[in-house]
XYZ file of C-alpha atoms in Angstrom:
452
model
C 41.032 32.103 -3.132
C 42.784 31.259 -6.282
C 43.897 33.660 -9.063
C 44.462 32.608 -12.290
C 47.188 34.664 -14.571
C 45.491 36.241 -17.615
C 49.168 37.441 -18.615
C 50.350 36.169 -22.119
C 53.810 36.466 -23.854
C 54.826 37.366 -26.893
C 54.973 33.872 -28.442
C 52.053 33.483 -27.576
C 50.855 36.788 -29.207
C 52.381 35.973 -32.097
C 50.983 32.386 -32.569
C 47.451 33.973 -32.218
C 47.807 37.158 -34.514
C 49.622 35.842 -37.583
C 47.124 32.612 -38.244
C 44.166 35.483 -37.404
C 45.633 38.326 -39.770
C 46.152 35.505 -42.784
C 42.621 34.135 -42.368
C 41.298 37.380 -42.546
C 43.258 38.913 -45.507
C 42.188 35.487 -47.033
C 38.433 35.597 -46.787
C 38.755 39.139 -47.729
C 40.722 38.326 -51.306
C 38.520 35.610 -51.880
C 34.924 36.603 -50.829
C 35.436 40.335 -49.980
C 33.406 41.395 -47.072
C 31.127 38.370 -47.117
C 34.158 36.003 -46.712
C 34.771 39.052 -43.466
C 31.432 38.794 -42.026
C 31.138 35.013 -42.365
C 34.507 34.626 -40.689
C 33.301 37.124 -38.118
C 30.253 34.741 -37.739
C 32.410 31.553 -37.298
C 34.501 33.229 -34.716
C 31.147 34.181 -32.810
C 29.727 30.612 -32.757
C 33.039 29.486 -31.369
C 33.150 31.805 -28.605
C 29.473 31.216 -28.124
C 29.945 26.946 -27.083
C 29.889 27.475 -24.052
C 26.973 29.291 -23.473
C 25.088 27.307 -26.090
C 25.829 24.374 -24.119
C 24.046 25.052 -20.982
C 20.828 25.639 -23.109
C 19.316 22.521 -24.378
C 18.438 22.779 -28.337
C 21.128 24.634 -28.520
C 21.644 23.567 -32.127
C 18.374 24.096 -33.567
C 18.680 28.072 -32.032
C 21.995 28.279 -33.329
C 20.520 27.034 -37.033
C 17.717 29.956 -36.448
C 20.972 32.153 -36.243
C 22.256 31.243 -39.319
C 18.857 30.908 -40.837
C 18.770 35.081 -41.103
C 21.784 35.171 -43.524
C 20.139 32.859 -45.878
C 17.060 35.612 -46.089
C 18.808 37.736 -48.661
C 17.854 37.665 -52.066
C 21.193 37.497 -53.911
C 20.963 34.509 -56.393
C 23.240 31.692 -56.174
C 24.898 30.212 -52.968
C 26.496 32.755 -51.370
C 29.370 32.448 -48.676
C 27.770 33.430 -45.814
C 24.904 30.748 -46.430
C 27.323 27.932 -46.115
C 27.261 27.525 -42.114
C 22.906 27.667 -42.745
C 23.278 24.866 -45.181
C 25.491 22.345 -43.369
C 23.356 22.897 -39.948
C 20.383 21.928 -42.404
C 22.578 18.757 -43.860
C 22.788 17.451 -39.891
C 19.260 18.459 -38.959
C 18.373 16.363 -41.549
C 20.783 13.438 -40.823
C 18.912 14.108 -36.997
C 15.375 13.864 -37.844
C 16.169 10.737 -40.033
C 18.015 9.313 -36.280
C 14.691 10.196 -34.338
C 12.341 8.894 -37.427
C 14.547 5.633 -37.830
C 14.688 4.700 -33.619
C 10.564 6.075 -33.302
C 11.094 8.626 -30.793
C 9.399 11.474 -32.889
C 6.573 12.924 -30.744
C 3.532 11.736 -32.794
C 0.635 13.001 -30.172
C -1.808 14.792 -32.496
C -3.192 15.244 -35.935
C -0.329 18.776 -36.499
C 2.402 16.036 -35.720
C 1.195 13.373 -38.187
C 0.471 16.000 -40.886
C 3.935 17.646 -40.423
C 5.472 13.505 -40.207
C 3.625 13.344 -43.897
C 5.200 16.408 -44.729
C 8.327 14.992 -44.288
C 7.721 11.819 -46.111
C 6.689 13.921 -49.171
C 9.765 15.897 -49.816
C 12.046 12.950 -51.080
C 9.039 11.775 -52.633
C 8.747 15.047 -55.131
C 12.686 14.959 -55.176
C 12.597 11.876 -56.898
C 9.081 12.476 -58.592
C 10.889 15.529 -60.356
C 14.218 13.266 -61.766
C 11.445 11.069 -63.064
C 9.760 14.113 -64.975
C 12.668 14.760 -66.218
C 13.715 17.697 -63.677
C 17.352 18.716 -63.464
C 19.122 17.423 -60.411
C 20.175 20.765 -59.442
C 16.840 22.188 -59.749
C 15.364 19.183 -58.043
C 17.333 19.214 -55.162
C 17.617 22.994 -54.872
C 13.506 23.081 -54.306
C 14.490 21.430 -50.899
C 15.673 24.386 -49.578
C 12.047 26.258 -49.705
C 11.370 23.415 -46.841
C 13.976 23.363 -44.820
C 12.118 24.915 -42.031
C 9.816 21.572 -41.663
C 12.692 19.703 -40.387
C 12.512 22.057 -37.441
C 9.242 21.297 -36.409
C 9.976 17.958 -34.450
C 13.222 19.065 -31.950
C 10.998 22.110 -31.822
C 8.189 19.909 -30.249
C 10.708 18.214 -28.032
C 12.602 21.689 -26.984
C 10.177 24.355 -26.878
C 8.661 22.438 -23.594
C 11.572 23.988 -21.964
C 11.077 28.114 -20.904
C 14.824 29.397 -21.481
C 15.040 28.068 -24.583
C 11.495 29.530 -25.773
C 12.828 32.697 -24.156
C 16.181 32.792 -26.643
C 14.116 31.578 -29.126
C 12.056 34.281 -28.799
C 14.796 36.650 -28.916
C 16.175 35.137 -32.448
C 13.018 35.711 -33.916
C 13.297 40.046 -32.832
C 16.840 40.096 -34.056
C 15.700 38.260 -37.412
C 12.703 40.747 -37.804
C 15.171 43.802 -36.983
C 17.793 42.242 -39.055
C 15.379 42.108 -42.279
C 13.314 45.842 -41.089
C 17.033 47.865 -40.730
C 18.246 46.068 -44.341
C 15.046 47.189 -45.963
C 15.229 50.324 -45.032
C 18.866 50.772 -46.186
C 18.454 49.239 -49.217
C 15.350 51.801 -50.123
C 17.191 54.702 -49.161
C 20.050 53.729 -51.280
C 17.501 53.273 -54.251
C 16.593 56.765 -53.926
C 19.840 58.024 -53.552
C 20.735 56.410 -57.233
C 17.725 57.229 -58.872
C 18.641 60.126 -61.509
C 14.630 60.403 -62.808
C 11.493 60.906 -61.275
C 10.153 58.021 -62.430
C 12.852 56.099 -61.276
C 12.094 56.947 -57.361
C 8.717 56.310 -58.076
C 9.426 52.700 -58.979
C 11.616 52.367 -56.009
C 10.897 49.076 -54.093
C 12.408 46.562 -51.932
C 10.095 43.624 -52.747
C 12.457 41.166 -50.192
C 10.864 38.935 -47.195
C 7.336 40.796 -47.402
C 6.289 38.022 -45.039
C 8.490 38.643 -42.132
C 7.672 42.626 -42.522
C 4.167 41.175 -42.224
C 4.860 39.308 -38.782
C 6.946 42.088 -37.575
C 3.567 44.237 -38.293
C 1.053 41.472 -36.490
C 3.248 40.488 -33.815
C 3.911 44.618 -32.279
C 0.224 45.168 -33.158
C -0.625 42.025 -31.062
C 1.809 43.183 -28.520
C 0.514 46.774 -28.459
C -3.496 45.645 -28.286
C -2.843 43.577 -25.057
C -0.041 44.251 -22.992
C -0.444 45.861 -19.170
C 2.966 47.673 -19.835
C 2.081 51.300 -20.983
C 6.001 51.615 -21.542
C 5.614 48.455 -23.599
C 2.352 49.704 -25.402
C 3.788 53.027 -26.968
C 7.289 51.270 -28.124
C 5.504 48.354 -29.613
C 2.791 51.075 -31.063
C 5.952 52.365 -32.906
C 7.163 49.810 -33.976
C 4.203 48.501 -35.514
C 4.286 51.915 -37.253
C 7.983 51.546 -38.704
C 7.218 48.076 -39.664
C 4.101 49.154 -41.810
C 6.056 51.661 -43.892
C 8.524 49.212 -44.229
C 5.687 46.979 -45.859
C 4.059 50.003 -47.760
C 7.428 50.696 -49.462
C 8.136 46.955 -50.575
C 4.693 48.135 -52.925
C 4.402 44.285 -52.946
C -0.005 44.227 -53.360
C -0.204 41.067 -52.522
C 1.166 41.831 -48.883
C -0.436 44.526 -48.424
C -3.819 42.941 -48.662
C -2.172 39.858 -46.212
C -1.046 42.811 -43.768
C -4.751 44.336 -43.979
C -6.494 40.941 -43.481
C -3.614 39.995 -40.454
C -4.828 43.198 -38.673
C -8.515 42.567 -39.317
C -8.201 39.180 -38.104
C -6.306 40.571 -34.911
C -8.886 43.447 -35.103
C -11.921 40.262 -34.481
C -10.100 38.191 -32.569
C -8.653 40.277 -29.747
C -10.712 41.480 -26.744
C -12.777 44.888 -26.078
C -9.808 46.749 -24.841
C -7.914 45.624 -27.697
C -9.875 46.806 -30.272
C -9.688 50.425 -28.746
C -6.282 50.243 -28.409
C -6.396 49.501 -32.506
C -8.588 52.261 -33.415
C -6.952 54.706 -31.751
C -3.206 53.526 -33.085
C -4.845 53.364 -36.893
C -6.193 57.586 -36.195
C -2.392 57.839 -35.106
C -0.884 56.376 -37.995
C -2.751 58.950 -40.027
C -1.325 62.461 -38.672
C 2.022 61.150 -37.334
C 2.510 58.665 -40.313
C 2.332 61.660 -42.529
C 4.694 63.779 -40.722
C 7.478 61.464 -40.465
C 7.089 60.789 -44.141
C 7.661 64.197 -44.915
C 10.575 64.522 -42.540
C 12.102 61.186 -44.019
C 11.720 61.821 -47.760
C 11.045 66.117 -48.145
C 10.756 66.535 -52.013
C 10.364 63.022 -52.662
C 7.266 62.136 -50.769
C 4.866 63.582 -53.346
C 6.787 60.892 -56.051
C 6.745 57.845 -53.470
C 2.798 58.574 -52.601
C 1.922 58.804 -56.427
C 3.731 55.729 -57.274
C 1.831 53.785 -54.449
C -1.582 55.516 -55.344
C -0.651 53.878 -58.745
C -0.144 50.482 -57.048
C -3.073 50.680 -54.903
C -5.478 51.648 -57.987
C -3.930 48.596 -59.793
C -5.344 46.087 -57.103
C -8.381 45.856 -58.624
C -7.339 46.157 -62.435
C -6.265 42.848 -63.143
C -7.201 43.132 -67.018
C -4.873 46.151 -67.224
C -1.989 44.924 -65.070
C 0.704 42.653 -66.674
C 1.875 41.436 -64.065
C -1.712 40.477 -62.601
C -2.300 38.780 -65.999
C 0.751 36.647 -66.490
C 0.492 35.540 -63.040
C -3.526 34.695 -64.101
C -2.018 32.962 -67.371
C 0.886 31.009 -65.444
C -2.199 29.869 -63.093
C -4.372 28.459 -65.833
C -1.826 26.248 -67.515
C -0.805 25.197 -63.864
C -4.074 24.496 -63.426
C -4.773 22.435 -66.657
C -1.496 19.998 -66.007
C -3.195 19.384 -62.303
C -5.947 18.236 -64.382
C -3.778 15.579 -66.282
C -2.204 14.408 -63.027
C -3.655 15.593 -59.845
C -3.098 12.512 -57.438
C 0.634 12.133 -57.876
C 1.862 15.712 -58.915
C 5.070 16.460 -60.883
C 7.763 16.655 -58.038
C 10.045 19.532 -57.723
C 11.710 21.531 -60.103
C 9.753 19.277 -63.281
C 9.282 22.590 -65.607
C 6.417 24.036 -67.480
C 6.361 26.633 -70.454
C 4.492 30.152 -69.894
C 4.140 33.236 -71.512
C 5.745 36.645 -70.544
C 3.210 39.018 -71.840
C 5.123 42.003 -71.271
C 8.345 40.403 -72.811
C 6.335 38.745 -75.151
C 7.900 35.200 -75.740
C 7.567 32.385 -73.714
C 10.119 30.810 -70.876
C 10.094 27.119 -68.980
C 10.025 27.591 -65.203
C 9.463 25.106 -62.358
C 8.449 28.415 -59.881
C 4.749 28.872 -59.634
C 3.422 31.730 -57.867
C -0.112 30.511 -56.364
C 0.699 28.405 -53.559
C -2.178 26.119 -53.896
C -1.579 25.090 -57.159
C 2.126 25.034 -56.429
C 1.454 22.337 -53.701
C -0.929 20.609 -55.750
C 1.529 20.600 -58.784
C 4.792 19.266 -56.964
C 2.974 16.956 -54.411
C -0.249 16.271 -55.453
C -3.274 15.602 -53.843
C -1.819 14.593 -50.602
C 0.441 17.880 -50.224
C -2.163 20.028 -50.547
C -4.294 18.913 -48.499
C -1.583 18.919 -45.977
C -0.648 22.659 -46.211
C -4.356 23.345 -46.081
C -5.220 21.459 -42.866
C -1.376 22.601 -41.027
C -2.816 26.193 -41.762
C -6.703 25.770 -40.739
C -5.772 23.929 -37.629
C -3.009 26.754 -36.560
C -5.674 29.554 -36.936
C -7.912 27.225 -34.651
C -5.592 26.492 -32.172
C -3.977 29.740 -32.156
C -7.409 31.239 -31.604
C -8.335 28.713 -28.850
C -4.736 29.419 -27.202
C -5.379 32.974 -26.946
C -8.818 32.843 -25.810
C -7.570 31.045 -22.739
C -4.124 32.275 -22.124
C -4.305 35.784 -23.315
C -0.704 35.509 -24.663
C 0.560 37.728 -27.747
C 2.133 34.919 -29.731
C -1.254 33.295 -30.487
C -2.627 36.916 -31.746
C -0.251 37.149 -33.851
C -0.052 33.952 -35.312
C -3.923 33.827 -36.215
C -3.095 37.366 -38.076
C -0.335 35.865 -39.977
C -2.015 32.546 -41.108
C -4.791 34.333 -42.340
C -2.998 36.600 -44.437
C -0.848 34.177 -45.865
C -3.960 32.345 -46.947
C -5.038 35.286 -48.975
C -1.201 36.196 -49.917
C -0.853 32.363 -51.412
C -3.328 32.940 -54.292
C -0.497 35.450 -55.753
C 2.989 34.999 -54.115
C 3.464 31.139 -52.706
C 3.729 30.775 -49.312
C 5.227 27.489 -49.469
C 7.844 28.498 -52.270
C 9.497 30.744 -49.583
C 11.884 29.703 -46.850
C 10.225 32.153 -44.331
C 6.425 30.884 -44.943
C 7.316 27.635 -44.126
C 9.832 27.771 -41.634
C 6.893 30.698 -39.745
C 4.393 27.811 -40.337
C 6.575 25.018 -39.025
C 7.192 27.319 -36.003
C 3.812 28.547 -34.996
C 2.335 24.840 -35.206
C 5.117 23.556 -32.697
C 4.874 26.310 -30.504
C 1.046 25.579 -30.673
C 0.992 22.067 -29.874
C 3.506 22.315 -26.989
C 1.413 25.153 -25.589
C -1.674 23.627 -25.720
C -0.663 20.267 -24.312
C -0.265 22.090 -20.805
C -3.640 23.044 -20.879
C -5.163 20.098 -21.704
């Protein structure tokens, strides 16, 4: 049997370490840790060729990767986005290959919808230049749809089960990535707040939506699963994830996280159901005690300041921030009226009013997702998001009903609170809402096409 050496010499040392030590003092002068982390990344990918190549769609799981950097909030391009947007500059380039030589998989009404989709995102690019949108703006829209662009080498790929399987894994490390980050940020929130009221505003209003998959896939997982092992972890999990999504004090999510475990609540069997009631009597007496445990003297200030948010739910006269989203709607809502066949096209601005500032600003960001697809694609676009997310909650439901497979639970869960959620927060102004939706209709398709 052969043996190869493994011994290097100094030279050699010495040809690896000084280009390594310079690149890293580099990124760190230049981007600080970031510039560290994103090298770190780099390094990673390169190590990670080999392996990648033996899985086919390797690319689109390695763009998943660098899809969870890009879910931070900071504003601007940051360094560690850069290797998310050039993946989506070729996975563009790719889908325009498969479009231009017809070898898209066009089987279904999901594939022709998500084909339009496609079609209408250059559209409201140039739309929005006509309307007199800055380029930047314009273009920079683009990224809240990156995700579509996934949906058709998802269709080809996810027919194969080791690359569903690390697929699958992305999407835990994504949802642990954005849980453990939430958490840290909160606790260092309260650890600079110097007044009571200041803890009692504490929030970490970042990817609600994920928080709310996290908290509808372990429920799903926990409400169906033969694993008792399984069934308690996931149970916690679904706990953690909840106060995670309590503490962003985000309303809006909360009432999508109550109407995704409703939904799961309806849609899952007998035994499920059980398994639900007796995990929400749980939440109540062990909830309560790791509270205390977590925040000791400032639990009393963290429940009034949510008892505050709950009560203001159903105040929308008295809330400001209830209002000006109400006011932003209405004059949203009266331009549709001048133009609601061809739309505006992205980033074309409109002038609202800040009531609690009181003075007026021009945005292109609209917070109701309906009227946000109806403004920058008109009539076409939203129908389009409307049918994608009616169809996934029927063929999610159908999937389940037949294959008794978590996924599908959760799915219907999500969907249906992000139809609630869209009235307030867009769901289609978010990188995560569409790239979820994108996700759940290929994995849908594919799956379904083996039982049929």
């Amino acid at each position: 049997m052969a043996v190869t050496s493994l011994n290097i010499n100094l030279r050699e040392v010495g040809f690896l370490s000084v280009p390594l030590c310079l690149a890293l003092i580099l990124a760190y002068h230049f981007f600080g840790f970031i510039g560290l982390a994103a090298l770190l990344i780099l390094g990673i990918c390169i190590l990670a060729l080999p392996v990648l190549q033996s899985i086919k769609g390797s690319f689109i799981l390695l763009y998943f990767v660098s899809a969870i950097f890009f879910l931070d909030t900071y504003e601007g391009i940051q360094p560690i986005e850069l290797p998310f947007l050039g993946l989506s500059l070729l996975l563009l380039f790719y889908v325009i290959y498969k479009f231009l030589t017809g070898s898209l998989k066009l089987e279904n009404t999901l594939d022709y919808l998500f084909l339009l989709l496609h079609l209408l995102i250059p559209y409201a690019v140039i739309l929005g230049k006509i309307n007199g949108a800055a380029t930047y703006t314009a273009f920079g829209e683009v990224t809240y749809f990156l995700g579509i662009f996934t949906y058709f080498p998802l269709r080809e790929y996810l027919e194969d089960e080791r690359f569903k399987k690390v697929l699958g894994y992305i999407l835990i490390i994504t949802l642990a990535f954005v849980l453990i980050r939430n958490f840290i940020y909160y606790r260092q929130i309260l650890a600079q707040a110097l007044l009571p009221w200041q803890a009692e505003n504490a929030r970490v209003a970042a990817n609600e939506l994920i928080v709310v998959i996290g908290c509808s896939l372990t429920l799903a997982t926990a409400s169906i699963t033969e694993s008792k092992r399984l069934q308690i972890i996931s149970t916690g999990l679904f706990m953690v994830f909840l106060v995670s999504l309590v503490l962003t004090q985000s309303r809006g999510y909360w009432v999508a996280g109550f109407m995704s475990v409703i939904v799961i609540f309806l849609v899952v069997n007998k035994k499920g159901k059980l398994r639900i009631i007796l995990t929400a009597f749980s939440l109540l007496s062990i909830g309560f005690v790791l509270a205390s445990i977590l925040f000791v003297d400032l639990l009393d200030l963290i429940l009034n300041a949510l008892n505050e948010r709950l009560k203001s739910i159903g105040s929308v006269s008295k809330d400001n921030s209830l209002q000006d989203r109400w006011l932003e709607s209405k004059t949203v809502f009266n331009l549709i009226l001048q133009n609601p066949i061809a739309g505006y096209g992205f980033g074309t601005e409109f002038t609202r009013k800040r009531l609690f500032f009181d003075f007026f600003i021009k945005t292109s960001f609209i917070h109701n997702g309906y009227l946000g697809a109806f403004f920058k694609f008109g009539i076409l676009g939203f129908i389009s998001f409307l049918s994608v997310w009616f169809i996934i909650i029927k063929k999610s439901t159908r999937l389940y009903k037949v294959t008794h497979k978590i996924f599908p639970l959760a799915i219907v869960g999500v969907v249906s609170g992000m139809l609630l959620v869209n009235n307030t927060s867009s769901q289609i102004l978010i990188f995560e809402g569409v790239a979820f939706t994108t996700l759940a209709a290929a994995y849908l398709n594919t799956e379904l096409k083996k039982i049929d």
